[in-house]
CSV table of C-alpha atoms (C1' of nucleotides) in Angstrom, one decimal:
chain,number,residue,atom,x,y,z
A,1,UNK,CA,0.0,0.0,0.0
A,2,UNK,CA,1.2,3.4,-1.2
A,3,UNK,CA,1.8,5.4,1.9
A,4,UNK,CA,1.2,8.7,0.7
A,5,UNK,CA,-2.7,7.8,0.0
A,6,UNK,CA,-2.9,6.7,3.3
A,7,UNK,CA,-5.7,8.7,4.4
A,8,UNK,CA,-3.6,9.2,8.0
A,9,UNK,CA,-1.2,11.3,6.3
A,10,UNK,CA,-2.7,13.7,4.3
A,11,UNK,CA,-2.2,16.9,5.6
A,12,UNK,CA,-5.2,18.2,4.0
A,13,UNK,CA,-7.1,15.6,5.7
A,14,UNK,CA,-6.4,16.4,8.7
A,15,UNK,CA,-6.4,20.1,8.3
A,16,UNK,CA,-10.2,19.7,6.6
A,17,UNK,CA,-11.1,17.2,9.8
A,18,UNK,CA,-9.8,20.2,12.4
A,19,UNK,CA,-11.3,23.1,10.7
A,20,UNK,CA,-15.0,21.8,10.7
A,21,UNK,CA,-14.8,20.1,14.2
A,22,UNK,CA,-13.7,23.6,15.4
A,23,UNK,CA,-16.3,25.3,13.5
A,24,UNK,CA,-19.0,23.0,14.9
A,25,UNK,CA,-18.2,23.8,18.6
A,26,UNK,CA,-18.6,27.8,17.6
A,27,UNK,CA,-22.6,26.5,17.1
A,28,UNK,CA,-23.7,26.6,21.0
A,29,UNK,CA,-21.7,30.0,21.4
A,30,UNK,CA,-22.5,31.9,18.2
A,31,UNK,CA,-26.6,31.0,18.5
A,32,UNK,CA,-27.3,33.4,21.3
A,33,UNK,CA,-25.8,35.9,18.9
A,34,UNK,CA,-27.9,34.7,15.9
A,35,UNK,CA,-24.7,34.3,14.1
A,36,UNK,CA,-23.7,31.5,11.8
A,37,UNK,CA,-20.4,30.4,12.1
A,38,UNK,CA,-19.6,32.5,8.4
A,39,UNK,CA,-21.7,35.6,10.1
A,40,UNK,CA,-18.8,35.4,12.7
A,41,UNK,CA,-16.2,35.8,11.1
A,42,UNK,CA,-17.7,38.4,8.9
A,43,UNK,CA,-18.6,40.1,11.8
A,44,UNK,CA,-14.8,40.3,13.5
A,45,UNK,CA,-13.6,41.9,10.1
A,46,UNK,CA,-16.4,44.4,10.3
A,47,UNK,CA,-15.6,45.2,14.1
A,48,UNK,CA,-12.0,45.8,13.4
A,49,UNK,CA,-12.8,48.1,10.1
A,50,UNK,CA,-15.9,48.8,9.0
A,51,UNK,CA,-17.4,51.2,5.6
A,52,UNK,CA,-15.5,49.0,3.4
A,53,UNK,CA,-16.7,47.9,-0.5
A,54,UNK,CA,-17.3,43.7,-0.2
A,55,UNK,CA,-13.9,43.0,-2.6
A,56,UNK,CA,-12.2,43.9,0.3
A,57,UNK,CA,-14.3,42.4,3.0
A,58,UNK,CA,-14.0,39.0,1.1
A,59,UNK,CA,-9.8,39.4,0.7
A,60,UNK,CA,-9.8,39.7,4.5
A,61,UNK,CA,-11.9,36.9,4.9
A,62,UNK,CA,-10.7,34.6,1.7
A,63,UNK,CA,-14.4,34.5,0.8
A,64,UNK,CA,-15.8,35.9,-3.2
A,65,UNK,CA,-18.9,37.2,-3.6
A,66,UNK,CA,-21.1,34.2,-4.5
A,67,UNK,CA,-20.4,33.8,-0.6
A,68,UNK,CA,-20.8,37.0,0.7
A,69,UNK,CA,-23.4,38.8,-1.2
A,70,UNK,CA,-26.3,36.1,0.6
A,71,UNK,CA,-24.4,36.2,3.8
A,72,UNK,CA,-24.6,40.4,3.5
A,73,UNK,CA,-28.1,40.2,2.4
A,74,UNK,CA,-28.8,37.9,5.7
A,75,UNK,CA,-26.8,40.1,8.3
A,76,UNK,CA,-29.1,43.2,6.7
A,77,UNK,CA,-31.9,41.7,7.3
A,78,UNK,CA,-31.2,40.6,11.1
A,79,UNK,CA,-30.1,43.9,11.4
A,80,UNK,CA,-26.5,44.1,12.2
A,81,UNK,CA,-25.1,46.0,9.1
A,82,UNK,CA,-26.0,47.7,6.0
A,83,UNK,CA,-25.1,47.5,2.3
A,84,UNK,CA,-24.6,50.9,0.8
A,85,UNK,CA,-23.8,51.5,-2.5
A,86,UNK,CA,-21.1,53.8,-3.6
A,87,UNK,CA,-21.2,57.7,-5.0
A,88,UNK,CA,-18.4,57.8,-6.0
A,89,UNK,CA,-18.3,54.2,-8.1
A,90,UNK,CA,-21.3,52.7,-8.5
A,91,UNK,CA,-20.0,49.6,-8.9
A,92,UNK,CA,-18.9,49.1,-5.1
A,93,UNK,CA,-21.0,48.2,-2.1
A,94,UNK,CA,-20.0,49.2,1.0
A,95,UNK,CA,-21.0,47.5,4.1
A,96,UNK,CA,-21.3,49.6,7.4
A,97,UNK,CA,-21.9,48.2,10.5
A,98,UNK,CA,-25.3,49.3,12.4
A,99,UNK,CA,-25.7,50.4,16.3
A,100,UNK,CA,-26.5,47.0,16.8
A,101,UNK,CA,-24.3,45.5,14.8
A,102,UNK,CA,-21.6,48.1,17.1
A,103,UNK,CA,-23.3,47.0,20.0
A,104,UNK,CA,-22.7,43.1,18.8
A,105,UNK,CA,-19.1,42.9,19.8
A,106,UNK,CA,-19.9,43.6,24.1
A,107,UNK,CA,-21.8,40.4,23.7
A,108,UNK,CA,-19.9,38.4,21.5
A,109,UNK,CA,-16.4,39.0,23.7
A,110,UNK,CA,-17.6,36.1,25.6
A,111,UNK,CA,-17.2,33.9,22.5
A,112,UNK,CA,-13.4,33.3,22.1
A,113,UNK,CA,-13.7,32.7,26.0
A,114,UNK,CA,-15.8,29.9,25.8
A,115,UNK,CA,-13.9,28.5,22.7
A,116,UNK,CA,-10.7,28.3,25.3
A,117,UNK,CA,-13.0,26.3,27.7
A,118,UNK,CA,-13.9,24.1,24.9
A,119,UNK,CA,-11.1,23.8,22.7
A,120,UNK,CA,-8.0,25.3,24.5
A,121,UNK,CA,-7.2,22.4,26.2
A,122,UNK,CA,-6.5,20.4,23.1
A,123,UNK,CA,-3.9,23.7,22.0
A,124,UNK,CA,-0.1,22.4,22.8
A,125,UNK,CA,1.1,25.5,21.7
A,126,UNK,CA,-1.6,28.3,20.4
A,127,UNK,CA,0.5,31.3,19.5
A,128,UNK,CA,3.7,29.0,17.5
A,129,UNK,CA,0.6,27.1,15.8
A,130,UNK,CA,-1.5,30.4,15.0
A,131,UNK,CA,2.2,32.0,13.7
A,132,UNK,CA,2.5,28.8,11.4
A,133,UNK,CA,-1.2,28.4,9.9
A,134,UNK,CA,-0.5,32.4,8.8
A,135,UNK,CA,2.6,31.4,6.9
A,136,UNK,CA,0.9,28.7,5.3
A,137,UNK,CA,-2.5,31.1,4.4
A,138,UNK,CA,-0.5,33.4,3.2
A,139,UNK,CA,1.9,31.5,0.9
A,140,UNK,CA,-1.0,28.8,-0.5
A,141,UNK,CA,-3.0,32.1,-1.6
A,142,UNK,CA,-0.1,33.3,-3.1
A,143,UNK,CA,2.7,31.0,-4.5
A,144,UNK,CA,0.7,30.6,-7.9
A,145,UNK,CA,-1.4,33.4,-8.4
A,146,UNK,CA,2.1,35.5,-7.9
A,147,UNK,CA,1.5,37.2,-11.7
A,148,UNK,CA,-1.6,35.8,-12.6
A,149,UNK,CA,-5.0,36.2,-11.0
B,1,UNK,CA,-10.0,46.9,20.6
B,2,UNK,CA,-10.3,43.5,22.3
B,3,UNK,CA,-7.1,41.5,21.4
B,4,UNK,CA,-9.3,38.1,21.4
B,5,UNK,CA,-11.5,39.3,19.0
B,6,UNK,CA,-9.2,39.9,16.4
B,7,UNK,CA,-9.6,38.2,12.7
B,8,UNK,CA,-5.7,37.5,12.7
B,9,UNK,CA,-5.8,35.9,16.9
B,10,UNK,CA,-8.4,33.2,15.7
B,11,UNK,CA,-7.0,29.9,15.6
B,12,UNK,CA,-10.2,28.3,14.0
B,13,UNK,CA,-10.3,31.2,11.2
B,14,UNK,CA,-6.5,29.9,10.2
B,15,UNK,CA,-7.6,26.5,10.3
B,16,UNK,CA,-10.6,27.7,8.0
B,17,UNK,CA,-8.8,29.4,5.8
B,18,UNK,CA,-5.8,26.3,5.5
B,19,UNK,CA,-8.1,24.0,4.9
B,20,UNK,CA,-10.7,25.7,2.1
B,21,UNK,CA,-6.8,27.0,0.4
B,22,UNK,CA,-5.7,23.2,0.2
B,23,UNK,CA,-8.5,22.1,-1.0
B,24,UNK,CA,-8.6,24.5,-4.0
B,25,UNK,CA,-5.3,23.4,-4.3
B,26,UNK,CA,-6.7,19.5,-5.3
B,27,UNK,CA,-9.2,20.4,-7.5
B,28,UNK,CA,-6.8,20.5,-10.8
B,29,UNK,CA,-5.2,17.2,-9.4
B,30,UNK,CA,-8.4,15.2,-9.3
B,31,UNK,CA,-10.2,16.9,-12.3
B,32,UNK,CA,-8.4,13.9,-14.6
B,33,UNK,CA,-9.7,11.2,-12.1
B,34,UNK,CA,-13.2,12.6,-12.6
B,35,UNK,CA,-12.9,12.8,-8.2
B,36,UNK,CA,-13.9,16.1,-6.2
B,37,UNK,CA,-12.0,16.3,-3.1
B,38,UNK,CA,-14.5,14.6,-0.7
B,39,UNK,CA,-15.0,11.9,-3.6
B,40,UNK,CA,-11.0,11.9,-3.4
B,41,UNK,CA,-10.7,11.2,0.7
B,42,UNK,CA,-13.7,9.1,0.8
B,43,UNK,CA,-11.7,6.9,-2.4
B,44,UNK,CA,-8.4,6.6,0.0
B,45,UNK,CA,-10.3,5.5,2.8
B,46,UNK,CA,-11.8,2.5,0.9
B,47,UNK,CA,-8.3,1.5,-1.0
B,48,UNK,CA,-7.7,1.0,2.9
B,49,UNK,CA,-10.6,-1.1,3.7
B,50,UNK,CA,-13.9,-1.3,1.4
B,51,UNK,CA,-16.8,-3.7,2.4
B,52,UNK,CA,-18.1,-1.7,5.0
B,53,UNK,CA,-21.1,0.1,6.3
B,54,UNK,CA,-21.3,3.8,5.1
B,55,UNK,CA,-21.5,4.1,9.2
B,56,UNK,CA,-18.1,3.0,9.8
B,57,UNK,CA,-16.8,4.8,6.7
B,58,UNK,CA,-18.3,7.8,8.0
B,59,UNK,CA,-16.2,7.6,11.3
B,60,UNK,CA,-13.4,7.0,9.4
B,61,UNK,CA,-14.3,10.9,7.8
B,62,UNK,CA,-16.1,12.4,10.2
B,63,UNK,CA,-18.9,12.9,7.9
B,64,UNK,CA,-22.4,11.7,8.2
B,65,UNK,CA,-25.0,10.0,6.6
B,66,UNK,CA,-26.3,13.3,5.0
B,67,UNK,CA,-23.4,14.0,3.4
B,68,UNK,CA,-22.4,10.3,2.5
B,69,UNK,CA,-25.4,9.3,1.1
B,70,UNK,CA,-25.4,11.6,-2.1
B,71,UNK,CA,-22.1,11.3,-2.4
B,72,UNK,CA,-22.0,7.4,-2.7
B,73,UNK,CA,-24.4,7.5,-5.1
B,74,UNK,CA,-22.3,9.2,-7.1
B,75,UNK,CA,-19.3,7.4,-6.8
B,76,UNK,CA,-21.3,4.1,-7.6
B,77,UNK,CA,-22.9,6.6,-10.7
B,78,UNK,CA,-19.1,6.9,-11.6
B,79,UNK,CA,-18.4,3.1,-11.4
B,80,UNK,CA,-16.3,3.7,-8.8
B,81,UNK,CA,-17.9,1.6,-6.0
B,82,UNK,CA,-21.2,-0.4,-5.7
B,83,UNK,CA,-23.5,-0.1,-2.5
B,84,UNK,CA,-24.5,-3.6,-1.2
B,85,UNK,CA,-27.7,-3.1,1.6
B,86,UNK,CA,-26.2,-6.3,4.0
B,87,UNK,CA,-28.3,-9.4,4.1
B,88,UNK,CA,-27.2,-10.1,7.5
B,89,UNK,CA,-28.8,-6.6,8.8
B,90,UNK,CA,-31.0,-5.1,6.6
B,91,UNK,CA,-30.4,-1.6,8.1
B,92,UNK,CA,-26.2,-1.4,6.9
B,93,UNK,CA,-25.5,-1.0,4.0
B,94,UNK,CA,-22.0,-1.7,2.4
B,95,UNK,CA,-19.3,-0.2,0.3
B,96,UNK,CA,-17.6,-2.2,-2.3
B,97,UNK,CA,-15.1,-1.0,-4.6
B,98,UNK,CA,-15.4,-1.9,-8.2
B,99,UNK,CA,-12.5,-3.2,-10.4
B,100,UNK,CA,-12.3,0.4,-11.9
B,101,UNK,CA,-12.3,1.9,-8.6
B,102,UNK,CA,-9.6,-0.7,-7.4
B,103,UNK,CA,-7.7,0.3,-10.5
B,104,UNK,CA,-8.3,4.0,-10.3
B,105,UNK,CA,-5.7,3.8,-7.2
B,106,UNK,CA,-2.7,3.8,-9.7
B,107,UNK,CA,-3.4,6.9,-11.2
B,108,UNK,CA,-4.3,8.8,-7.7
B,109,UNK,CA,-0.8,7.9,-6.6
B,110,UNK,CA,0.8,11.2,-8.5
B,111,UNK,CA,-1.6,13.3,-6.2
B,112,UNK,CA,0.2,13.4,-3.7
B,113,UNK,CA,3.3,14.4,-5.4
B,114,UNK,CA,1.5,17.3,-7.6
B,115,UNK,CA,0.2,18.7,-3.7
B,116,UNK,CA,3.9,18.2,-2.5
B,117,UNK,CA,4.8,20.4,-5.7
B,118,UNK,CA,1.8,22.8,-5.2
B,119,UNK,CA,2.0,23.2,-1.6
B,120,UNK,CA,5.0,21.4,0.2
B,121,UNK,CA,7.3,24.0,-0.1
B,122,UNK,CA,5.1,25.8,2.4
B,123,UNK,CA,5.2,23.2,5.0
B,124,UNK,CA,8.0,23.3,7.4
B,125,UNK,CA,7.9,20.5,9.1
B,126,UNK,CA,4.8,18.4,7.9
B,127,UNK,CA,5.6,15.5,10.1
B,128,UNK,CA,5.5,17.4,13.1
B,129,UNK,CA,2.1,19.3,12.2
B,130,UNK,CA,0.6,16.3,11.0
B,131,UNK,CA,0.7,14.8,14.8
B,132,UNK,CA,-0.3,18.0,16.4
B,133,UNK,CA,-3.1,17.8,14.3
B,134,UNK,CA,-4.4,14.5,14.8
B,135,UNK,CA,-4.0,15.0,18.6
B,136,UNK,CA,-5.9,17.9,18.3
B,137,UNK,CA,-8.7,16.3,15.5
B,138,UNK,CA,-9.6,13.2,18.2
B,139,UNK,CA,-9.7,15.8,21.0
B,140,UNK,CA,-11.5,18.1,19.4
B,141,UNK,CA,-14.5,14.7,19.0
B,142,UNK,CA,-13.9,13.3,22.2
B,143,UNK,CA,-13.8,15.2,24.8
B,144,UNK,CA,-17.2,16.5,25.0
B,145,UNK,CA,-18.4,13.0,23.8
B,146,UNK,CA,-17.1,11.0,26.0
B,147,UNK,CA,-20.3,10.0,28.0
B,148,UNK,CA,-23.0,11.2,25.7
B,149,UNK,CA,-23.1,10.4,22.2
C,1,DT,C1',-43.2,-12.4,22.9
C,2,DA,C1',-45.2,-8.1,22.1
C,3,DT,C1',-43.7,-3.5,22.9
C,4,DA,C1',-40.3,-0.1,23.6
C,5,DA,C1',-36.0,1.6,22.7
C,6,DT,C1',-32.2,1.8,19.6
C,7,DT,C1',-29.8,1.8,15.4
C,8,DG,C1',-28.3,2.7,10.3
C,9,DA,C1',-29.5,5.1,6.1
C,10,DA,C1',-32.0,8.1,3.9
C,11,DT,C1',-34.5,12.4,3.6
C,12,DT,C1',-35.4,17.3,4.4
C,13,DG,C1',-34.1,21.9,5.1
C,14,DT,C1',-30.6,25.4,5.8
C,15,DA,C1',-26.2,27.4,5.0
C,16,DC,C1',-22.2,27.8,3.0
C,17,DA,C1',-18.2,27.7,-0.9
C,18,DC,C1',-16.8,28.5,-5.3
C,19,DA,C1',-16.5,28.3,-10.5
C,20,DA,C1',-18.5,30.5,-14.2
C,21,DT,C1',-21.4,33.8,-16.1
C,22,DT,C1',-23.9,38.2,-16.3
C,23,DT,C1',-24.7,43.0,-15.6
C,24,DA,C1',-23.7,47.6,-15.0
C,25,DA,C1',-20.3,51.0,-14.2
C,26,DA,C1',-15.8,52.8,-14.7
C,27,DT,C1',-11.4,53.1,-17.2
C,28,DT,C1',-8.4,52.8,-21.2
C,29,DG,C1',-6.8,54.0,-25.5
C,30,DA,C1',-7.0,54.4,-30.5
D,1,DT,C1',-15.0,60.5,-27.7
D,2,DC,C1',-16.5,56.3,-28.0
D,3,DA,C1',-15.7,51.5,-28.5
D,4,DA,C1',-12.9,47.9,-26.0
D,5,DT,C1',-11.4,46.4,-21.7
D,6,DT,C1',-11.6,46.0,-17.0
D,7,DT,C1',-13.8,45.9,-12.6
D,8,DA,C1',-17.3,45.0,-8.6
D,9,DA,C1',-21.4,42.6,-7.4
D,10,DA,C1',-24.8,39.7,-8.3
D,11,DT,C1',-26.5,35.5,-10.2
D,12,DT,C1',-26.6,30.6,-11.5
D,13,DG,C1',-25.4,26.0,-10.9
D,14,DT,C1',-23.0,22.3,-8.5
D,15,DG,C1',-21.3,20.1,-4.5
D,16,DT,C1',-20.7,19.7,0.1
D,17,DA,C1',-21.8,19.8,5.5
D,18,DC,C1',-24.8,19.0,9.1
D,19,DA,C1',-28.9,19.3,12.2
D,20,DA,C1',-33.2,17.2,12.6
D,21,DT,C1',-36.5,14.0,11.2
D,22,DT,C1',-38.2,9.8,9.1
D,23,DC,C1',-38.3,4.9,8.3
D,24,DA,C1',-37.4,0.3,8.5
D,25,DA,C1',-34.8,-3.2,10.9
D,26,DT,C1',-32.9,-4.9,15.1
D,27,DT,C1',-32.3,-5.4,19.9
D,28,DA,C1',-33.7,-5.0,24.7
D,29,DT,C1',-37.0,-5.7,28.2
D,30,DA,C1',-41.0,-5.8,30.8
DNA sequence: TATAATTGAATTGTACACAATTTAAATTGA
DNA sequence: TCAATTTAAATTGTGTACAATTCAATTATA
């Protein structure tokens, strides 16, 4: 048997397993926020920086607009943001965050809290691991699309 | 600005991001096999064992019926497997892999070395990572499962 | 042993992801 | 300046994921 398609040492495998059992434990936490997991995220881009067009919401957040553009629509409607097209290029959306959307992030500090109660524990080594997976973002979204794309 | 609720301090956003960037990274790989990348880890797990119930195969994945269950169909669409209800227990029903299935493991075996190409470069030490990572993936399904389900 | 509880797949419904295409607006350049 | 190109969102279509439910088969138990 070929080692390198044993399922056991795939990288990706184990990389895809992580990222969606993390993503599941978010569920308890993010529900009294009415937040999907995707909402989340979107959200903690928004809190950091705010009145920017969606291209540049979804290069923070690696996500195109097939993605967002439901996701935006959704957070409209509960209320948390809103979708503002610009004067100066119509082409450009921008998304600005509402009083409650603002008013989102007292509530939502609790979250990464309880994902240390939950998770942490499994972390050897959080910040050397979080240093790595950035290197590794960084250069799979860029190594081929250096010229291109 | 709360230093925990920062898009760049989330571990499970890095994760997120490292696994949806891999998996983009597959997709030319597996085009020629006519695989997508669940198609492709559910096909190494059977060239490990096949005969099974799509239960035990879905342990093996950490995916469920839901998402198994369309999926199968397709692979046994493509002639890659056949599903077999069990006589034994009528409830279980088991995955076979066809001859062309058994036979598509030869060509898989350059897909590794195309990722290594793609993406190795950006791994330091994938060894290393690879055992945090399953630590952290059985961890991460135990250790609020351990009584209940 | 009939009934209750459990189990394995399948189904239903919701929510992403993303490639590819479309549309409208802005920019370029002959 | 105006046709060609580029750009930003939106749309369309396909393929996961998974919670919750359903259904049939099996097992446990009163």
């Amino acid at each position: 048997m070929n080692e390198m398609l044993k399922l056991d040492n795939q990288l990706c495998f184990a990389f895809y397993v992580c990222s969606k059992e993390i993503i599941k434990k978010y569920r308890p936490l993010l529900e009294p926020l009415d937040l999907t997991y995707t909402g989340y995220i979107c959200m903690l881009a928004l809190w950091e920086k705010d009145n920017i067009p969606v291209k540049e919401l979804g290069e923070r957040l690696y996500l195109d607009s097939g993605t967002l553009t439901p996701l935006l629509k959704k957070l409209e409607l509960r209320g948390y943001i809103t979708r503002v097209r610009s004067s100066n290029d119509e082409r450009t959306v921008n998304i600005l965050l509402t009083q409650d959307g603002k008013n989102l992030q007292d509530s939502a500090a609790n979250v990464p809290l309880g994902m240390m109660k939950s998770v942490g524990c499994g972390i050897e080594n959080g910040r050397e691991l979080l240093e790595n997976l950035h290197k590794l973002m960084t250069e799979l979204s860029t190594e081929n699309n250096e010229k291109g794309e």
